């Protein structure tokens, strides 16, 4: 009985020893599987336009040059329009992954700041991860993989502003955004909106400069050399080399304005052509007047000032200005050229704190001689502006200044300034050209011949016997007259000098004739170059 129990125990022990190794192996396998999945980290999906240089199982994900993950799958999307990259972020690097994290491919590039990514020539491209700033946990959404590094990481605080531009020039991504010449941000996105047919820009201005952006600031384009001529003289502005090469954007409040309330994020503004344009943008309240000029409007452009004795009152709106209604009653080649101007009362806020009704004042003062005329801003450029002033000689109390034409209030005009000077000069030269100079010279030559004959007759008289019997005083008088006449006859010094002066005068008139003809053709040829005429062509015989 005892021997049977002993045999049974030995049998059980032998069976337990055999199963120990498989059990241990199973436990190790389970632990290895668990450890593999436990250390696998977070799975991520990246969407890219192409997979240039990216290799599954080799391309790593880095953050600050530290490996934080790896790409293990590269495939095409179902519609074959995108590349789908799948990988993982290591377990201990999970806090780097947020919904606003940014991924981009690091490769050799030549950009605005020089050459970057040269190290990838030997190691191959890799993917850079910039940690996000959101407090919410990652929700397993796909990320976009960019080809360019972001200009600002998601953890950089600041304000983003949208700009709309109808200008043809394009400001590239990365161009500086400046405030009074100091760089405070950059262009983050530069894109063309096909539907709106205009450029769209997104600017990023980091802290602490974001407080400079208020609701009443204006943005304008920088770049290029700006040379201007004004009554104050010449002005030359040369930007920095960076702005000169790639352009930039500046912003500020218009002169005389105070900063408003802080702007909201992603607020939309208009991009203006230059700094001068932002000054006009603040005058949104205006009244339009229609002017009819009989003078040439060459040199008058949109944006030209409307002034009263040097005080800016408004702006030229359209040159020339025609509506369908006007074209029915007026010809384009009409004697009067219509111009539309804007009178902007807001320009007088610095002169008077009390509001001024400029519209009623201009309409009323026309009865006492207020008129509009064209005057030159600069004789070198030929630019014109509209000048308002009083002319007592055209005062008319009975003029109906309240009369409107084609739905617009009007301001009576007068020809003055450069056009009147040109007209008087042309009239003077025309009168000078019409003088009978050739006839005068011929008659003068005939008079000299008659004087010669008279001198010969006097010589015969003085040589006669009767003349010898005249009193001595008479002889002296006649001798004196004879000497004077001999000085006027041909061959004398006075006669030769007079003939020489007349020939010079004729030569001068021959030289002035082309000038007079040119001024008749183009009245302002003394200031601007006259058009070159074609050489005359000989006609064939019989034509």
Coordinates of C-alpha atoms in Angstrom, one line a residue:
X1 CA 0.0 0.0 0.0
X2 CA 2.8 2.3 0.9
X3 CA 4.7 1.5 -2.3
X4 CA 1.7 2.4 -4.5
X5 CA 1.4 5.8 -3.0
X6 CA 5.0 6.5 -3.4
X7 CA 4.8 5.5 -7.1
X8 CA 1.8 7.8 -7.6
X9 CA 3.6 10.8 -6.1
X10 CA 6.7 10.2 -8.2
X11 CA 4.5 10.1 -11.4
X12 CA 2.8 13.4 -10.5
X13 CA 6.2 15.1 -9.9
X14 CA 7.5 13.9 -13.2
X15 CA 4.5 15.4 -15.0
X16 CA 4.8 18.8 -13.3
X17 CA 8.5 19.1 -14.2
X18 CA 7.8 18.5 -17.9
X19 CA 5.2 21.4 -18.0
X20 CA 7.4 24.0 -16.2
X21 CA 9.4 24.9 -19.4
X22 CA 6.4 25.5 -21.7
X23 CA 4.7 27.5 -19.0
X24 CA 7.7 29.7 -18.5
X25 CA 8.1 30.1 -22.3
X26 CA 4.4 31.1 -22.6
X27 CA 4.8 33.7 -19.8
X28 CA 7.9 35.2 -21.5
X29 CA 6.1 35.4 -24.8
X30 CA 3.1 37.1 -23.3
X31 CA 5.3 39.5 -21.6
X32 CA 7.2 40.3 -24.8
X33 CA 4.0 40.9 -26.7
X34 CA 2.7 43.1 -23.9
X35 CA 6.0 45.0 -23.8
X36 CA 6.0 45.4 -27.6
X37 CA 2.5 47.0 -27.6
X38 CA 3.1 48.9 -24.4
X39 CA 6.2 50.5 -25.8
X40 CA 4.8 51.1 -29.3
X41 CA 3.5 54.6 -28.4
X42 CA 0.8 56.5 -30.3
X43 CA 0.0 55.8 -33.9
X44 CA -0.2 58.8 -36.2
X45 CA -1.2 59.5 -39.8
X46 CA 0.4 62.1 -42.0
X47 CA -0.9 63.4 -45.4
X48 CA 1.5 64.6 -48.0
X49 CA 1.6 65.6 -51.6
X50 CA 4.5 63.3 -52.4
X51 CA 6.9 61.0 -50.5
X52 CA 10.2 62.3 -51.9
X53 CA 13.0 60.9 -49.8
X54 CA 10.7 59.2 -47.3
X55 CA 11.4 55.4 -46.7
X56 CA 9.2 53.2 -44.6
X57 CA 11.1 51.8 -41.6
X58 CA 14.0 54.3 -42.0
X59 CA 12.7 57.8 -42.0
X60 CA 12.6 59.0 -38.4
X61 CA 10.5 61.7 -36.7
X62 CA 12.6 64.2 -34.7
X63 CA 12.0 67.1 -32.3
X64 CA 15.0 69.3 -31.5
X65 CA 17.3 66.7 -33.2
X66 CA 16.0 63.9 -30.9
X67 CA 14.3 60.8 -32.3
X68 CA 10.7 60.7 -31.1
X69 CA 9.2 58.4 -33.7
X70 CA 9.4 56.5 -37.0
X71 CA 7.5 56.1 -40.2
X72 CA 6.7 52.5 -40.9
X73 CA 4.2 52.7 -43.8
X74 CA 4.0 54.7 -47.0
X75 CA 1.0 54.2 -49.3
X76 CA -1.2 56.1 -51.7
X77 CA -4.8 57.2 -50.8
X78 CA -7.8 55.5 -52.3
X79 CA -8.2 58.3 -54.9
X80 CA -4.4 58.3 -55.6
X81 CA -4.3 62.1 -55.0
X82 CA -2.3 62.0 -51.7
X83 CA 0.4 60.0 -49.9
X84 CA -0.6 58.5 -46.6
X85 CA 2.3 58.1 -44.1
X86 CA 1.7 56.0 -41.0
X87 CA 4.1 55.9 -38.1
X88 CA 4.3 56.1 -34.4
X89 CA 5.5 58.4 -31.6
X90 CA 7.5 56.6 -28.9
X91 CA 5.7 56.0 -25.6
X92 CA 7.8 58.5 -23.6
X93 CA 7.3 61.2 -26.3
X94 CA 3.5 61.2 -26.3
X95 CA 3.2 64.6 -24.5
X96 CA 4.7 66.2 -27.6
X97 CA 1.6 65.2 -29.6
X98 CA -1.3 67.6 -29.6
X99 CA -4.1 68.4 -32.1
X100 CA -2.2 71.6 -33.2
X101 CA 1.3 69.9 -33.6
X102 CA 3.1 70.7 -36.8
X103 CA 5.0 68.3 -39.0
X104 CA 7.3 69.2 -41.9
X105 CA 10.0 67.5 -44.0
X106 CA 13.6 68.6 -43.4
X107 CA 15.7 68.5 -46.6
X108 CA 18.3 70.7 -48.3
X109 CA 16.8 74.1 -49.2
X110 CA 17.9 77.5 -50.3
X111 CA 15.6 80.2 -48.8
X112 CA 15.5 83.8 -47.7
X113 CA 17.7 83.0 -44.6
X114 CA 20.3 81.0 -46.5
X115 CA 20.9 77.3 -47.0
X116 CA 19.5 74.8 -44.6
X117 CA 19.2 71.0 -44.2
X118 CA 22.6 70.2 -45.6
X119 CA 23.0 67.4 -43.0
X120 CA 20.3 65.4 -44.7
X121 CA 22.5 64.9 -47.8
X122 CA 24.2 62.0 -45.9
X123 CA 21.6 60.9 -43.4
X124 CA 18.6 61.3 -45.6
X125 CA 15.5 63.4 -45.0
X126 CA 13.6 63.3 -41.8
X127 CA 10.4 64.7 -40.4
X128 CA 10.5 67.4 -37.8
X129 CA 7.8 67.7 -35.1
X130 CA 7.0 70.9 -33.4
X131 CA 4.9 70.3 -30.2
X132 CA 1.4 71.7 -30.0
X133 CA 0.0 74.2 -27.5
X134 CA -3.5 72.9 -27.0
X135 CA -4.5 71.5 -23.6
X136 CA -6.9 69.0 -25.1
X137 CA -5.6 65.4 -25.7
X138 CA -4.7 64.1 -29.1
X139 CA -7.9 62.7 -30.9
X140 CA -6.1 60.6 -33.6
X141 CA -6.8 63.0 -36.5
X142 CA -4.5 63.0 -39.6
X143 CA -1.8 65.8 -39.8
X144 CA -0.7 67.6 -42.9
X145 CA 2.9 67.2 -43.7
X146 CA 4.4 70.5 -45.0
X147 CA 7.3 70.9 -47.4
X148 CA 8.4 74.1 -45.7
X149 CA 9.2 74.9 -42.1
X150 CA 6.5 77.0 -40.3
X151 CA 7.4 80.6 -39.7
X152 CA 5.8 80.5 -36.3
X153 CA 5.3 77.5 -34.1
X154 CA 1.9 76.8 -32.5
X155 CA 3.2 77.7 -29.1
X156 CA 4.2 81.2 -30.2
X157 CA 1.6 83.7 -29.1
X158 CA 0.5 86.6 -31.3
X159 CA -2.2 87.8 -33.7
X160 CA -3.0 86.8 -37.2
X161 CA -4.4 89.3 -39.7
X162 CA -5.9 88.8 -43.2
X163 CA -5.3 91.2 -46.0
X164 CA -7.0 91.6 -49.4
X165 CA -5.2 93.1 -52.3
X166 CA -6.1 93.9 -55.9
X167 CA -2.6 94.9 -56.9
X168 CA -0.6 92.9 -59.4
X169 CA 2.6 92.5 -57.5
X170 CA 2.9 89.5 -55.2
X171 CA 4.5 89.7 -51.8
X172 CA 6.1 86.3 -51.0
X173 CA 5.7 84.2 -48.0
X174 CA 8.2 85.2 -45.3
X175 CA 8.3 88.9 -46.3
X176 CA 8.7 91.2 -43.3
X177 CA 5.8 93.2 -41.8
X178 CA 7.0 96.5 -40.4
X179 CA 5.8 99.2 -38.1
X180 CA 7.5 102.6 -38.8
X181 CA 10.5 100.8 -40.3
X182 CA 10.9 98.2 -37.6
X183 CA 10.2 94.5 -38.4
X184 CA 7.4 93.2 -36.1
X185 CA 6.1 90.2 -38.0
X186 CA 6.0 88.5 -41.4
X187 CA 3.8 87.2 -44.2
X188 CA 2.7 83.7 -43.2
X189 CA 0.5 82.9 -46.2
X190 CA 0.5 84.3 -49.7
X191 CA -2.2 83.0 -52.0
X192 CA -4.4 84.0 -55.0
X193 CA -8.1 83.7 -54.7
X194 CA -9.4 82.7 -58.1
X195 CA -13.1 83.4 -57.3
X196 CA -12.4 86.9 -55.9
X197 CA -9.6 87.5 -58.4
X198 CA -7.4 89.1 -55.8
X199 CA -4.4 88.2 -53.6
X200 CA -5.0 87.0 -50.0
X201 CA -2.3 87.4 -47.4
X202 CA -2.2 86.2 -43.8
X203 CA 0.2 88.0 -41.5
X204 CA 1.5 86.9 -38.1
X205 CA 2.6 89.5 -35.6
X206 CA 3.9 87.9 -32.4
X207 CA 3.8 89.3 -28.9
X208 CA 4.6 91.9 -27.7
X209 CA 4.1 93.7 -31.0
X210 CA 0.5 92.5 -31.5
X211 CA -0.8 95.5 -29.4
X212 CA 0.3 97.7 -32.3
X213 CA -2.5 96.3 -34.5
X214 CA -5.7 98.3 -33.8
X215 CA -9.0 98.5 -35.6
X216 CA -8.0 101.7 -37.4
X217 CA -4.5 100.9 -38.7
X218 CA -3.8 100.8 -42.5
X219 CA -1.6 98.4 -44.3
X220 CA 0.4 99.3 -47.4
X221 CA 3.0 97.7 -49.7
X222 CA 6.7 98.4 -49.3
X223 CA 9.4 97.7 -51.8
X224 CA 11.3 99.5 -54.6
X225 CA 12.8 102.9 -54.7
X226 CA 10.3 105.8 -54.2
X227 CA 11.2 109.1 -55.9
X228 CA 8.7 111.9 -55.9
X229 CA 8.7 115.6 -56.9
X230 CA 6.5 118.1 -55.0
X231 CA 6.4 121.8 -54.4
X232 CA 8.5 121.1 -51.4
X233 CA 11.3 119.6 -53.5
X234 CA 12.5 116.1 -54.4
X235 CA 12.1 113.2 -52.1
X236 CA 14.0 109.9 -52.4
X237 CA 13.2 106.9 -50.2
X238 CA 15.3 103.7 -50.4
X239 CA 14.2 100.7 -48.3
X240 CA 16.4 98.1 -46.7
X241 CA 18.1 95.5 -49.0
X242 CA 15.7 92.8 -47.7
X243 CA 12.6 94.8 -48.6
X244 CA 14.1 96.0 -51.9
X245 CA 14.7 92.4 -53.0
X246 CA 11.5 90.7 -51.8
X247 CA 9.1 93.4 -50.8
X248 CA 7.3 93.8 -47.5
X249 CA 4.2 95.3 -45.8
X250 CA 4.0 98.2 -43.4
X251 CA 1.2 99.4 -41.2
X252 CA 0.4 102.5 -39.1
X253 CA -2.5 104.8 -38.3
X254 CA -3.0 107.7 -40.8
X255 CA -1.3 110.9 -39.9
X256 CA -3.3 112.8 -37.2
X257 CA -5.2 109.8 -36.1
X258 CA -5.0 108.1 -32.7
X259 CA -4.7 104.4 -32.1
X260 CA -8.1 102.6 -31.8
X261 CA -9.1 99.5 -29.9
X262 CA -7.0 96.3 -30.3
X263 CA -7.8 94.3 -33.5
X264 CA -9.5 90.9 -33.3
X265 CA -7.7 87.8 -34.5
X266 CA -8.1 87.0 -38.2
X267 CA -9.6 90.5 -38.8
X268 CA -9.6 91.5 -42.5
X269 CA -8.0 94.7 -43.8
X270 CA -7.3 96.2 -47.3
X271 CA -3.7 96.4 -48.6
X272 CA -3.1 99.9 -50.1
X273 CA -0.6 100.8 -52.8
X274 CA 1.6 103.1 -50.8
X275 CA 1.7 105.3 -47.7
X276 CA 0.1 108.2 -49.4
X277 CA -3.0 106.1 -50.3
X278 CA -3.7 105.4 -46.6
X279 CA -4.1 109.1 -45.9
X280 CA -7.0 109.3 -48.4
X281 CA -8.6 106.1 -47.1
X282 CA -9.7 107.8 -43.8
X283 CA -12.0 110.3 -45.6
X284 CA -15.0 108.2 -46.1
X285 CA -17.5 111.1 -45.9
X286 CA -17.5 113.3 -49.0
X287 CA -19.6 115.1 -51.6
X288 CA -19.1 114.8 -55.3
X289 CA -19.0 117.8 -57.7
X290 CA -18.9 117.7 -61.5
X291 CA -16.6 120.1 -63.3
X292 CA -16.3 120.9 -67.0
X293 CA -12.9 122.1 -68.2
X294 CA -12.1 123.8 -71.5
X295 CA -8.4 123.4 -70.9
X296 CA -6.4 120.3 -71.6
X297 CA -6.6 117.8 -68.7
X298 CA -3.3 116.1 -69.7
X299 CA -1.4 115.7 -66.4
X300 CA -4.5 115.6 -64.2
X301 CA -4.8 112.1 -62.7
X302 CA -7.0 110.3 -60.2
X303 CA -6.0 111.1 -56.7
X304 CA -4.7 114.6 -57.5
X305 CA -5.5 117.1 -54.8
X306 CA -8.3 119.7 -54.8
X307 CA -7.1 122.8 -52.9
X308 CA -8.1 126.3 -51.9
X309 CA -5.1 128.5 -51.7
X310 CA -2.9 125.7 -50.6
X311 CA -5.4 124.1 -48.2
X312 CA -6.4 120.5 -49.2
X313 CA -10.2 120.2 -49.5
X314 CA -10.7 117.1 -51.6
X315 CA -9.5 114.7 -54.2
X316 CA -9.9 114.1 -58.0
X317 CA -12.1 111.0 -58.3
X318 CA -12.4 110.3 -62.1
X319 CA -10.6 111.8 -65.1
X320 CA -12.4 112.1 -67.5
X321 CA -15.8 111.2 -66.1
X322 CA -18.6 110.0 -68.5
X323 CA -21.9 108.3 -67.7
X324 CA -24.2 106.6 -70.3
X325 CA -26.5 109.6 -69.9
X326 CA -23.7 112.0 -70.6
X327 CA -22.6 110.2 -73.7
X328 CA -26.1 110.6 -75.1
X329 CA -26.0 114.4 -75.0
X330 CA -22.2 115.0 -75.0
X331 CA -19.6 113.8 -77.4
X332 CA -16.3 112.4 -76.3
X333 CA -14.7 115.1 -78.4
X334 CA -16.9 117.8 -76.7
X335 CA -15.5 121.3 -76.1
X336 CA -15.9 120.7 -72.3
X337 CA -14.2 117.8 -70.6
X338 CA -16.1 116.5 -67.5
X339 CA -14.1 115.7 -64.3
X340 CA -15.5 114.3 -61.1
X341 CA -14.0 115.5 -57.7
X342 CA -14.7 114.8 -54.1
X343 CA -15.0 117.5 -51.4
X344 CA -13.9 115.9 -48.1
X345 CA -14.9 118.0 -45.0
X346 CA -12.8 115.7 -42.8
X347 CA -9.6 117.3 -44.1
X348 CA -10.4 120.5 -42.2
X349 CA -10.6 118.8 -38.7
X350 CA -7.1 120.1 -38.0
X351 CA -8.1 123.6 -39.0
X352 CA -11.4 123.8 -37.2
X353 CA -12.8 121.6 -34.5
X354 CA -16.3 122.7 -35.4
X355 CA -17.8 120.9 -38.4
X356 CA -17.9 123.0 -41.6
X357 CA -20.6 122.5 -44.3
X358 CA -18.2 122.8 -47.3
X359 CA -20.8 121.6 -49.8
X360 CA -23.3 124.5 -49.1
X361 CA -20.4 127.0 -48.8
X362 CA -18.9 126.1 -52.2
X363 CA -22.3 126.2 -53.9
X364 CA -23.1 129.6 -52.4
X365 CA -19.7 131.3 -53.0
X366 CA -19.9 130.7 -56.7
X367 CA -22.1 133.8 -56.9
X368 CA -19.3 136.0 -55.7
X369 CA -16.6 134.6 -58.0
X370 CA -15.5 131.2 -56.7
X371 CA -14.2 129.1 -59.6
X372 CA -12.2 126.0 -60.2
X373 CA -9.2 125.9 -62.5
X374 CA -6.3 123.6 -63.4
X375 CA -2.8 124.5 -62.1
X376 CA 0.5 122.8 -62.2
X377 CA 2.0 121.0 -59.2
X378 CA 5.4 120.6 -60.8
X379 CA 6.6 122.0 -64.2
X380 CA 9.0 119.1 -64.6
X381 CA 6.5 116.3 -64.3
X382 CA 3.5 118.3 -65.9
X383 CA 1.2 117.1 -63.0
X384 CA -1.9 119.2 -62.5
X385 CA -4.3 119.8 -59.6
X386 CA -7.7 121.5 -59.2
X387 CA -7.5 124.9 -57.5
X388 CA -10.5 126.7 -56.0
X389 CA -10.2 130.5 -55.7
X390 CA -12.1 133.7 -56.1
X391 CA -12.0 135.7 -59.4
X392 CA -13.9 139.1 -58.8
X393 CA -13.9 139.8 -62.6
X394 CA -16.3 136.9 -63.2
X395 CA -18.6 137.8 -60.3
X396 CA -22.2 137.0 -61.2
X397 CA -25.0 137.4 -58.6
X398 CA -27.5 136.0 -61.0
X399 CA -25.7 132.7 -61.6
X400 CA -27.7 129.6 -60.6
X401 CA -25.2 127.8 -58.5
X402 CA -27.8 125.3 -57.2
X403 CA -28.3 123.9 -60.7
X404 CA -27.3 120.3 -61.1
X405 CA -26.1 118.5 -64.3
X406 CA -26.5 114.8 -64.9
X407 CA -27.5 114.4 -61.2
X408 CA -24.3 116.1 -59.8
X409 CA -23.7 119.5 -58.2
X410 CA -21.3 121.6 -60.3
X411 CA -18.6 124.1 -59.8
X412 CA -18.0 126.7 -62.6
X413 CA -14.5 126.7 -64.0
X414 CA -12.2 129.3 -65.4
X415 CA -9.1 129.1 -67.7
X416 CA -6.1 130.3 -65.8
X417 CA -2.6 129.5 -64.7
X418 CA -0.3 127.8 -67.2
X419 CA -2.9 127.7 -70.0
X420 CA -3.3 131.5 -69.9
X421 CA 0.5 132.0 -69.9
X422 CA 0.8 129.6 -72.9
X423 CA -2.0 131.5 -74.7
X424 CA -0.4 134.9 -74.2
X425 CA 3.0 133.6 -75.2
X426 CA 1.5 132.1 -78.4
X427 CA -0.4 135.3 -79.2
X428 CA 2.8 137.4 -78.7
X429 CA 4.9 135.1 -80.9
X430 CA 2.1 135.1 -83.6
X431 CA 2.0 138.9 -83.7
X432 CA 5.8 139.0 -83.9
X433 CA 5.8 136.4 -86.7
X434 CA 3.2 138.5 -88.6
X435 CA 5.4 141.7 -88.7
X436 CA 6.2 142.8 -92.3
X437 CA 10.0 142.6 -91.7
X438 CA 11.0 141.8 -95.2
X439 CA 9.0 144.7 -96.6
X440 CA 10.5 147.1 -94.0
X441 CA 14.1 146.0 -95.0
X442 CA 13.3 146.6 -98.7
X443 CA 11.8 150.0 -98.2
X444 CA 14.8 151.0 -96.0
X445 CA 17.2 149.9 -98.8
X446 CA 15.2 152.1 -101.3
X447 CA 15.5 155.1 -98.9
X448 CA 19.3 154.6 -98.8
X449 CA 19.4 154.7 -102.6
X450 CA 17.4 157.9 -102.7
X451 CA 19.8 159.4 -100.1
X452 CA 22.7 158.5 -102.3
X453 CA 21.1 160.4 -105.2
X454 CA 20.5 163.4 -103.0
X455 CA 24.1 163.4 -101.9
X456 CA 25.3 163.4 -105.5
X457 CA 23.0 166.3 -106.4
X458 CA 24.3 168.3 -103.4
X459 CA 27.9 167.7 -104.5
X460 CA 27.1 169.2 -107.9
X461 CA 25.5 172.2 -106.3
X462 CA 28.3 172.9 -104.0
X463 CA 30.8 172.6 -106.9
X464 CA 29.0 175.2 -109.0
X465 CA 30.1 178.8 -109.3
X466 CA 26.9 180.1 -107.8
X467 CA 27.6 178.1 -104.7
X468 CA 30.9 179.7 -104.4
X469 CA 29.2 183.1 -104.2
X470 CA 27.1 182.1 -101.1
X471 CA 27.9 183.6 -97.8
X472 CA 30.6 181.8 -95.9
X473 CA 28.2 180.6 -93.2
X474 CA 25.9 179.0 -95.7
X475 CA 28.9 177.2 -97.2
X476 CA 29.8 175.8 -93.7
X477 CA 26.2 174.6 -93.2
X478 CA 26.1 172.9 -96.5
X479 CA 29.5 171.3 -96.0
X480 CA 28.3 170.0 -92.6
X481 CA 25.1 168.5 -94.3
X482 CA 27.3 167.1 -97.0
X483 CA 29.6 165.4 -94.5
X484 CA 26.6 163.9 -92.7
X485 CA 25.0 162.5 -95.9
X486 CA 28.3 161.1 -97.0
X487 CA 28.4 159.1 -93.7
X488 CA 25.0 157.5 -94.7
X489 CA 25.7 156.6 -98.3
X490 CA 26.7 153.1 -99.4
X491 CA 30.3 152.2 -98.6
X492 CA 30.3 154.4 -95.4
X493 CA 31.0 152.8 -92.0
X494 CA 27.5 153.5 -90.7
X495 CA 25.9 152.1 -93.9
X496 CA 28.0 148.9 -93.7
X497 CA 27.2 148.4 -90.0
X498 CA 23.5 149.0 -90.7
X499 CA 23.5 146.4 -93.5
X500 CA 25.3 143.9 -91.3
X501 CA 22.8 144.4 -88.5
X502 CA 19.9 143.9 -90.9
X503 CA 21.4 140.6 -92.2
X504 CA 21.8 139.4 -88.7
X505 CA 18.2 140.3 -88.0
X506 CA 17.0 138.4 -91.1
X507 CA 19.1 135.3 -90.0
X508 CA 17.5 135.5 -86.5
X509 CA 14.0 135.5 -88.0
X510 CA 14.9 132.4 -90.1
X511 CA 15.9 130.6 -86.9
X512 CA 12.8 131.7 -85.0
X513 CA 10.4 130.5 -87.8
X514 CA 10.7 126.8 -86.9
X515 CA 10.2 127.6 -83.2
X516 CA 7.1 129.6 -83.9
X517 CA 5.7 126.8 -86.1
X518 CA 6.4 124.2 -83.3
X519 CA 4.7 126.4 -80.7
X520 CA 1.6 126.7 -82.9
X521 CA 1.5 122.9 -83.2
X522 CA 2.2 122.2 -79.4
X523 CA 1.7 125.1 -77.1
X524 CA 3.6 123.6 -74.2
X525 CA 6.7 122.7 -76.3
X526 CA 8.8 125.1 -74.2
X527 CA 8.3 122.7 -71.2
X528 CA 7.7 119.3 -72.8
X529 CA 9.4 117.8 -75.9
X530 CA 7.5 118.4 -79.1
X531 CA 6.5 115.4 -81.2
X532 CA 9.0 114.5 -84.0
X533 CA 7.7 115.1 -87.5
X534 CA 8.4 112.7 -90.3
X535 CA 10.8 113.9 -93.0
X536 CA 9.0 115.2 -96.1
X537 CA 8.9 112.6 -98.9
X538 CA 9.3 113.7 -102.5
X539 CA 6.4 113.1 -104.8
X540 CA 6.7 111.2 -108.1
X541 CA 6.5 113.0 -111.3
X542 CA 3.0 113.6 -112.5
X543 CA 1.5 113.4 -109.0

